[in-house]
Amino acid sequence: MTKLAIAANGLRKSYGDQVVLDGVDLAVPEGTVFSLLGPNGAGKTTAVKILSTLVRADPGTGDIHIGGHNLATDPQAVRAAIGVTGQFSAVDGLITGEENMLLMADLHHLSRSEGRRTAAELLERFDLVEAAKKPASTYSGGMKRRLDIAMTLVGNPRIIFLDEPTTGLDPRSRHTMWQIIRELVSDGVTVFLTTQYLDEADELADRIAVLNDGRIAAHGSAAELKRLVPGGHVRLRFTDPAAYQGAARTLGDATRDDDSLALRVPNDGSQRELRSILDRLDLAGIEADELTVHTPDLDDVFFALTGSADIPSQSKEAVR
Ligand SMILES: Nc1ncnc2c1ncn2[C@@H]1O[C@H](COP(=O)(O)OP(=O)(O)O)[C@@H](O)[C@H]1O
Ligand SMILES: [Mg+2]
C-alpha cells in the first residue's frame, strides 16, 4: 500500500452559518502532486489552513493525518513536516531577499553558518542571487513568489502546501513556477497545490479534486476527469462541396457547418469509433481534406461540474 502524506476524512468548516467545507475527504500519496481545484471562494485556502494547523476544523471532522502525524493530537510534528506558501505573500518587503531568508533560517533554529549556507543555496537555486541584496518590495510578482517558495524550503519540508502559487503571474513566471514545482516533486516532495486554473492542474497534478459547494464534486487524474464529460467529436473539413454533401449523407449523426464545409461527428476518441467513421467514408469513396479529433478538456469538466462560468480563463492560449 502506498503511504499517504495527507489523509483527511470528512473535513468540515463553517463560518457563521456559511458552510465552507461540508465533509471533504482527501488522500494524497507521498511524492505526488495533488491539486485542489475550485473557483474563488470555494474553500481552497480554508482547506490549506486547516491541513497546515493554522485554522481548526469544526467538530465532526474525522481524523486528519499529515506525514503520518495526527493533526489534532500532534500539531507540532505536523508543523515540522510541512512547508506552506500562502496565497498572500509572507515576504517582508522592507528587508532584502537575503534577510528574509536568514529570518526563516532563524525561525528554523539553524546555526548562523548553516543559515547562511542554506540561504545562499536557495537564492541561487531560485535565480535570486542578483536581487538578494535589494529590498523585497522592489521585486516583481514572479520574484516574490520564488522568494516565498525559497523561504518555505528552508526547513527542508517533505510536504508542501502551495496556495494558488501562480495567480496573477505573467505566463513566463507561471512556467518558471511550474518548473520549480516539478523539481520539488522529482526530489520526492509531496505537493498540495490549489489553483483556479485548469491548465495548471492538467499540467502538474497526478490527481485532481474539484471543490464545489463545499464538497468534492469529482476527483481523479486529468484523463479520468475528462472522460466524465461528453463533448468529444471528430471534425471533418472538405473543400469539395459534393464530397461534403456526400459525407453528410453517409454520416447521419453529423452536425453540419455549411459555411465552412465542415462536419462535426460525436466521438468518444476511441480507435473503434474513429475507424467506423473512416470505414463509412471509405465505403462511400469520400475523402476529407482535414480530420481533427477533439477530446474534452478540463474546462469542459469544470463547467459541467460547477456550472460556473466566472473563472478567470487567464491567458490560457498565450501560456501554451
Ligand atoms: N476567517 C473567515 N471568516 C469568515 N469567512 C471566511 C473566513 N475565511 C474564509 N471565509 C469564507 O469562506 C469561503 C471560502 O474562502 P476561501 O477558503 O478563502 O476560498 P478560496 O481560497 O477557494 O478562494 C469564502 O466565502 C470566504 O469569504
Ligand atoms: Mg484562496
Coordinates of C-alpha atoms and ligand atoms in Angstrom, one line a residue:
M1 CA 0.0 0.0 0.0
T2 CA 1.3 3.4 -0.8
K3 CA 1.9 5.7 2.1
L4 CA -0.3 8.8 2.4
A5 CA 1.3 12.1 3.0
I6 CA -2.0 13.7 3.6
A7 CA -5.2 11.9 4.7
A8 CA -8.3 13.7 5.8
N9 CA -11.8 12.3 6.4
G10 CA -15.0 14.4 6.5
L11 CA -13.3 17.8 6.7
R12 CA -15.8 20.4 7.9
K13 CA -15.7 24.1 8.4
S14 CA -18.3 26.8 8.7
Y15 CA -18.0 30.5 9.3
G16 CA -21.2 31.6 11.0
D17 CA -24.0 29.9 9.0
Q18 CA -21.9 29.7 5.9
V19 CA -20.8 26.1 5.3
V20 CA -17.4 26.3 3.6
L21 CA -16.3 22.7 3.8
D22 CA -19.1 20.1 4.0
G23 CA -17.3 16.8 4.5
V24 CA -14.3 16.7 2.3
D25 CA -12.2 13.5 2.0
L26 CA -8.6 13.8 0.9
A27 CA -5.9 11.2 0.3
V28 CA -2.6 12.3 -1.2
P29 CA 0.1 9.6 -1.7
E30 CA 3.7 10.5 -0.8
G31 CA 5.7 12.0 -3.6
T32 CA 2.8 13.1 -5.7
V33 CA 1.2 16.4 -6.7
F34 CA -2.4 16.8 -5.6
S35 CA -4.4 19.7 -7.0
L36 CA -7.4 21.1 -5.2
L37 CA -9.3 22.9 -8.0
G38 CA -12.1 25.4 -7.4
P39 CA -13.3 28.9 -8.2
N40 CA -12.8 31.9 -5.9
G41 CA -14.4 31.3 -2.6
A42 CA -14.7 27.6 -3.0
G43 CA -12.8 26.9 0.3
K44 CA -9.3 26.1 -1.0
T45 CA -7.5 28.4 1.3
T46 CA -9.6 27.2 4.2
A47 CA -8.6 23.6 3.5
V48 CA -4.9 24.5 3.3
K49 CA -5.1 26.4 6.6
I50 CA -6.8 23.5 8.3
L51 CA -4.3 20.9 7.0
S52 CA -1.4 23.1 7.9
T53 CA -2.6 23.7 11.5
L54 CA -3.4 27.4 11.1
V55 CA -7.2 27.0 11.4
R56 CA -9.1 24.5 13.4
A57 CA -11.5 22.2 11.7
D58 CA -15.1 22.0 13.0
P59 CA -16.2 19.3 15.4
G60 CA -17.4 16.3 13.5
T61 CA -14.4 16.3 11.2
G62 CA -12.7 12.9 11.1
D63 CA -9.1 12.1 11.7
I64 CA -6.5 14.1 9.8
H65 CA -3.0 12.7 9.3
I66 CA -0.2 14.8 7.8
G67 CA 3.1 13.0 7.2
G68 CA 1.8 10.2 9.5
H69 CA 1.2 12.6 12.4
N70 CA -2.3 13.2 13.9
L71 CA -3.1 16.8 13.3
A72 CA -5.3 17.1 16.4
T73 CA -3.0 15.5 18.9
D74 CA 0.4 16.3 17.4
P75 CA 0.3 19.6 15.6
Q76 CA 3.9 20.3 16.4
A77 CA 5.1 17.3 14.5
V78 CA 2.8 18.2 11.6
R79 CA 4.3 21.7 11.5
A80 CA 7.8 20.3 11.5
A81 CA 7.0 18.1 8.5
I82 CA 5.4 20.7 6.3
G83 CA 6.0 24.0 4.4
V84 CA 3.3 26.4 3.5
T85 CA 3.4 29.1 0.8
G86 CA 0.2 31.1 1.4
Q87 CA -1.9 32.7 -1.2
F88 CA -0.7 36.1 0.1
S89 CA 3.0 36.5 0.3
A90 CA 4.9 36.0 3.6
V91 CA 7.7 38.1 2.2
D92 CA 8.7 41.2 4.2
G93 CA 9.1 44.0 1.6
L94 CA 11.1 46.2 3.9
I95 CA 14.1 43.9 4.1
T96 CA 16.1 42.3 1.4
G97 CA 15.5 38.8 -0.1
E98 CA 18.6 37.5 1.7
E99 CA 17.4 39.0 5.1
N100 CA 14.0 37.3 4.6
M101 CA 15.8 34.0 4.0
L102 CA 18.0 34.4 7.1
L103 CA 15.0 35.3 9.2
M104 CA 13.4 31.9 8.1
A105 CA 16.7 30.2 8.9
D106 CA 16.5 31.7 12.4
L107 CA 12.9 30.5 12.8
H108 CA 14.1 27.0 12.0
H109 CA 16.9 27.3 14.6
L110 CA 19.6 26.8 12.0
S111 CA 23.1 27.8 13.2
R112 CA 24.4 31.1 11.8
S113 CA 26.7 29.4 9.3
E114 CA 24.2 26.8 8.3
G115 CA 21.6 29.5 7.8
R116 CA 23.9 31.4 5.6
R117 CA 24.7 28.4 3.5
T118 CA 21.1 27.3 3.2
A119 CA 20.0 30.9 2.2
A120 CA 22.8 31.1 -0.4
E121 CA 21.9 27.8 -1.9
L122 CA 18.2 28.5 -2.2
L123 CA 18.8 32.1 -3.5
E124 CA 21.0 30.5 -6.2
R125 CA 18.5 27.8 -7.0
F126 CA 15.7 30.3 -7.4
D127 CA 17.7 32.7 -9.5
L128 CA 17.6 35.4 -6.9
V129 CA 21.3 36.0 -6.3
E130 CA 21.4 39.3 -8.1
A131 CA 18.3 40.5 -6.3
A132 CA 19.4 39.2 -2.9
K133 CA 20.7 42.5 -1.5
K134 CA 17.7 44.5 -2.7
P135 CA 14.6 45.2 -0.6
A136 CA 11.9 42.6 -1.5
S137 CA 9.4 45.4 -2.1
T138 CA 11.3 46.1 -5.4
Y139 CA 10.8 42.5 -6.6
S140 CA 8.4 41.6 -9.5
G141 CA 5.5 39.3 -8.7
G142 CA 7.3 36.3 -10.0
M143 CA 10.4 37.1 -8.0
K144 CA 8.3 37.5 -4.8
R145 CA 6.7 34.1 -5.4
R146 CA 10.1 32.5 -5.9
L147 CA 11.4 34.0 -2.7
D148 CA 8.2 32.9 -0.9
I149 CA 8.9 29.3 -2.0
A150 CA 12.6 29.5 -1.2
M151 CA 11.6 30.6 2.3
T152 CA 9.2 27.7 2.6
L153 CA 12.1 25.3 1.7
V154 CA 14.5 26.5 4.4
G155 CA 13.2 23.8 6.8
N156 CA 13.5 21.1 4.1
P157 CA 9.9 20.1 4.4
R158 CA 8.7 16.8 2.8
I159 CA 5.2 18.1 2.3
I160 CA 4.5 21.4 0.8
F161 CA 1.3 23.4 0.5
L162 CA 1.2 25.9 -2.3
D163 CA -1.9 28.1 -2.2
E164 CA -2.5 29.5 -5.7
P165 CA 1.2 29.9 -6.4
T166 CA 0.7 31.3 -9.9
T167 CA -2.4 33.5 -9.6
G168 CA -1.6 36.9 -11.0
L169 CA 1.7 35.8 -12.6
D170 CA 2.6 36.5 -16.2
P171 CA 2.8 33.5 -18.5
R172 CA 6.6 33.3 -18.3
S173 CA 6.7 33.4 -14.5
R174 CA 3.9 30.8 -14.4
H175 CA 6.1 28.5 -16.4
T176 CA 9.1 29.1 -14.1
M177 CA 6.8 28.2 -11.2
W178 CA 5.7 25.0 -12.9
Q179 CA 9.3 24.1 -13.4
I180 CA 10.0 24.7 -9.7
I181 CA 7.1 22.5 -8.7
R182 CA 8.3 19.7 -11.0
E183 CA 11.7 19.8 -9.5
L184 CA 10.3 19.6 -6.0
V185 CA 8.4 16.5 -6.9
S186 CA 11.4 14.9 -8.5
D187 CA 13.1 15.4 -5.2
G188 CA 10.4 13.3 -3.7
V189 CA 8.4 16.1 -2.1
T190 CA 4.6 15.8 -1.8
V191 CA 2.9 18.9 -3.2
F192 CA -0.6 20.0 -2.3
L193 CA -1.5 22.7 -4.8
T194 CA -4.5 24.8 -5.0
T195 CA -5.4 26.5 -8.2
Q196 CA -8.2 28.1 -10.2
Y197 CA -6.5 27.2 -13.4
L198 CA -7.5 24.0 -15.1
D199 CA -4.5 24.0 -17.4
E200 CA -2.2 24.2 -14.3
A201 CA -3.8 21.2 -12.7
D202 CA -3.7 19.4 -16.0
E203 CA 0.0 20.2 -16.4
L204 CA 1.2 19.4 -12.9
A205 CA -1.2 17.2 -10.9
D206 CA -1.2 13.4 -10.5
R207 CA -4.6 13.7 -9.0
I208 CA -7.2 16.5 -9.1
A209 CA -10.2 17.2 -6.9
V210 CA -12.8 19.7 -7.9
L211 CA -14.2 21.6 -5.0
N212 CA -17.7 22.9 -5.4
D213 CA -20.3 23.9 -2.8
G214 CA -18.2 22.6 0.0
R215 CA -17.8 19.1 -1.4
I216 CA -15.5 17.3 -3.8
A217 CA -17.6 17.3 -7.0
A218 CA -15.2 14.9 -8.7
H219 CA -11.7 13.5 -8.4
G220 CA -9.2 11.6 -10.4
S221 CA -6.4 12.1 -12.8
A222 CA -6.9 14.7 -15.5
A223 CA -7.6 11.9 -18.0
E224 CA -10.2 10.3 -15.8
L225 CA -11.9 13.6 -15.2
K226 CA -12.0 14.4 -18.9
R227 CA -13.8 11.1 -19.5
L228 CA -16.6 12.2 -17.3
V229 CA -18.0 14.7 -19.7
P230 CA -19.2 14.3 -23.2
G231 CA -18.0 16.8 -25.8
G232 CA -15.6 14.6 -27.8
H233 CA -16.0 14.8 -31.5
V234 CA -14.3 14.4 -34.9
R235 CA -14.3 17.4 -37.2
L236 CA -14.1 16.7 -40.9
R237 CA -13.5 19.5 -43.3
F238 CA -13.9 19.4 -47.1
T239 CA -13.1 21.7 -50.0
D240 CA -15.3 19.9 -52.5
P241 CA -19.0 20.7 -51.8
A242 CA -20.1 17.4 -53.4
A243 CA -17.8 15.4 -51.1
Y244 CA -19.1 17.5 -48.1
Q245 CA -22.8 16.7 -49.1
G246 CA -21.9 13.0 -49.6
A247 CA -20.2 12.8 -46.3
A248 CA -23.1 14.5 -44.5
R249 CA -25.5 11.9 -46.1
T250 CA -23.2 9.0 -45.2
L251 CA -22.6 10.0 -41.6
G252 CA -26.2 10.6 -40.5
D253 CA -25.3 11.8 -37.0
A254 CA -23.1 14.6 -38.1
T255 CA -23.7 18.3 -37.3
R256 CA -23.3 20.4 -40.4
D257 CA -21.5 23.7 -40.8
D258 CA -22.4 24.6 -44.4
D259 CA -20.3 27.8 -44.4
S260 CA -17.0 26.1 -43.8
L261 CA -18.0 22.7 -45.3
A262 CA -17.2 21.0 -42.0
L263 CA -18.9 18.2 -40.2
R264 CA -18.8 17.5 -36.5
V265 CA -19.4 13.9 -35.6
P266 CA -19.8 12.8 -31.9
N267 CA -16.9 10.5 -30.9
D268 CA -15.5 9.2 -27.7
G269 CA -12.0 9.3 -29.0
S270 CA -11.7 5.6 -29.1
Q271 CA -10.0 3.8 -32.0
R272 CA -13.1 1.7 -32.7
E273 CA -15.4 4.7 -33.2
L274 CA -12.8 6.6 -35.2
R275 CA -12.4 3.6 -37.5
S276 CA -16.1 3.2 -38.0
I277 CA -16.3 6.8 -39.2
L278 CA -13.4 6.3 -41.6
D279 CA -14.8 3.0 -42.9
R280 CA -18.1 4.6 -43.7
L281 CA -16.4 7.4 -45.6
D282 CA -14.1 4.9 -47.5
L283 CA -17.1 2.8 -48.5
A284 CA -18.7 5.9 -50.0
G285 CA -15.5 6.8 -51.7
I286 CA -15.2 10.1 -49.9
E287 CA -12.0 11.6 -48.6
A288 CA -12.0 14.5 -46.1
D289 CA -9.4 17.3 -46.6
E290 CA -8.9 17.7 -42.9
L291 CA -9.7 15.5 -39.9
T292 CA -9.3 16.5 -36.3
V293 CA -10.2 14.7 -33.1
H294 CA -11.4 16.8 -30.2
T295 CA -11.2 15.3 -26.7
P296 CA -12.9 17.2 -23.9
D297 CA -10.5 19.3 -21.8
L298 CA -10.6 20.2 -18.2
D299 CA -12.6 23.3 -19.0
D300 CA -15.4 21.1 -20.2
V301 CA -15.2 19.1 -16.9
F302 CA -15.1 22.2 -14.8
F303 CA -18.1 23.8 -16.4
A304 CA -20.1 20.5 -16.3
L305 CA -19.4 20.0 -12.6
T306 CA -19.6 23.5 -11.2
G307 CA -21.8 25.2 -13.7
S308 CA -19.6 28.2 -13.1
A309 CA -18.7 30.5 -15.9
D310 CA -16.9 33.1 -13.9
I311 CA -13.5 31.6 -13.5
P312 CA -10.6 33.6 -14.8
S313 CA -9.5 31.9 -18.1
Q314 CA -6.2 33.8 -17.8
S315 CA -4.1 34.0 -20.9
K316 CA -4.5 30.3 -21.4
E317 CA -3.7 30.4 -25.1
A318 CA -0.7 32.6 -24.5
V319 CA 0.6 30.2 -21.9
R320 CA 0.7 27.3 -24.3
Ligands
LIG1 N1 -12.0 33.9 8.6 C1 -13.1 33.9 7.9 N2 -14.2 34.4 8.4 C2 -15.4 34.3 7.7 N3 -15.5 33.8 6.5 C3 -14.4 33.3 5.9 C4 -13.1 33.3 6.6 N4 -12.2 32.7 5.8 C5 -12.9 32.4 4.7 N5 -14.2 32.7 4.7 C6 -15.2 32.5 3.7 O1 -15.1 31.1 3.3 C7 -15.3 31.0 1.9 C8 -14.1 30.2 1.3 O2 -13.0 31.0 1.4 P1 -11.5 30.5 0.9 O3 -11.2 29.3 1.6 O4 -10.6 31.7 1.1 O5 -11.8 30.2 -0.6 P2 -10.8 30.1 -1.8 O6 -9.4 30.0 -1.2 O7 -11.2 28.9 -2.5 O8 -11.0 31.3 -2.7 C9 -15.5 32.4 1.4 O9 -16.8 32.6 1.2 C10 -14.9 33.3 2.4 O10 -15.5 34.5 2.4
MG2 MG -7.8 31.2 -1.5

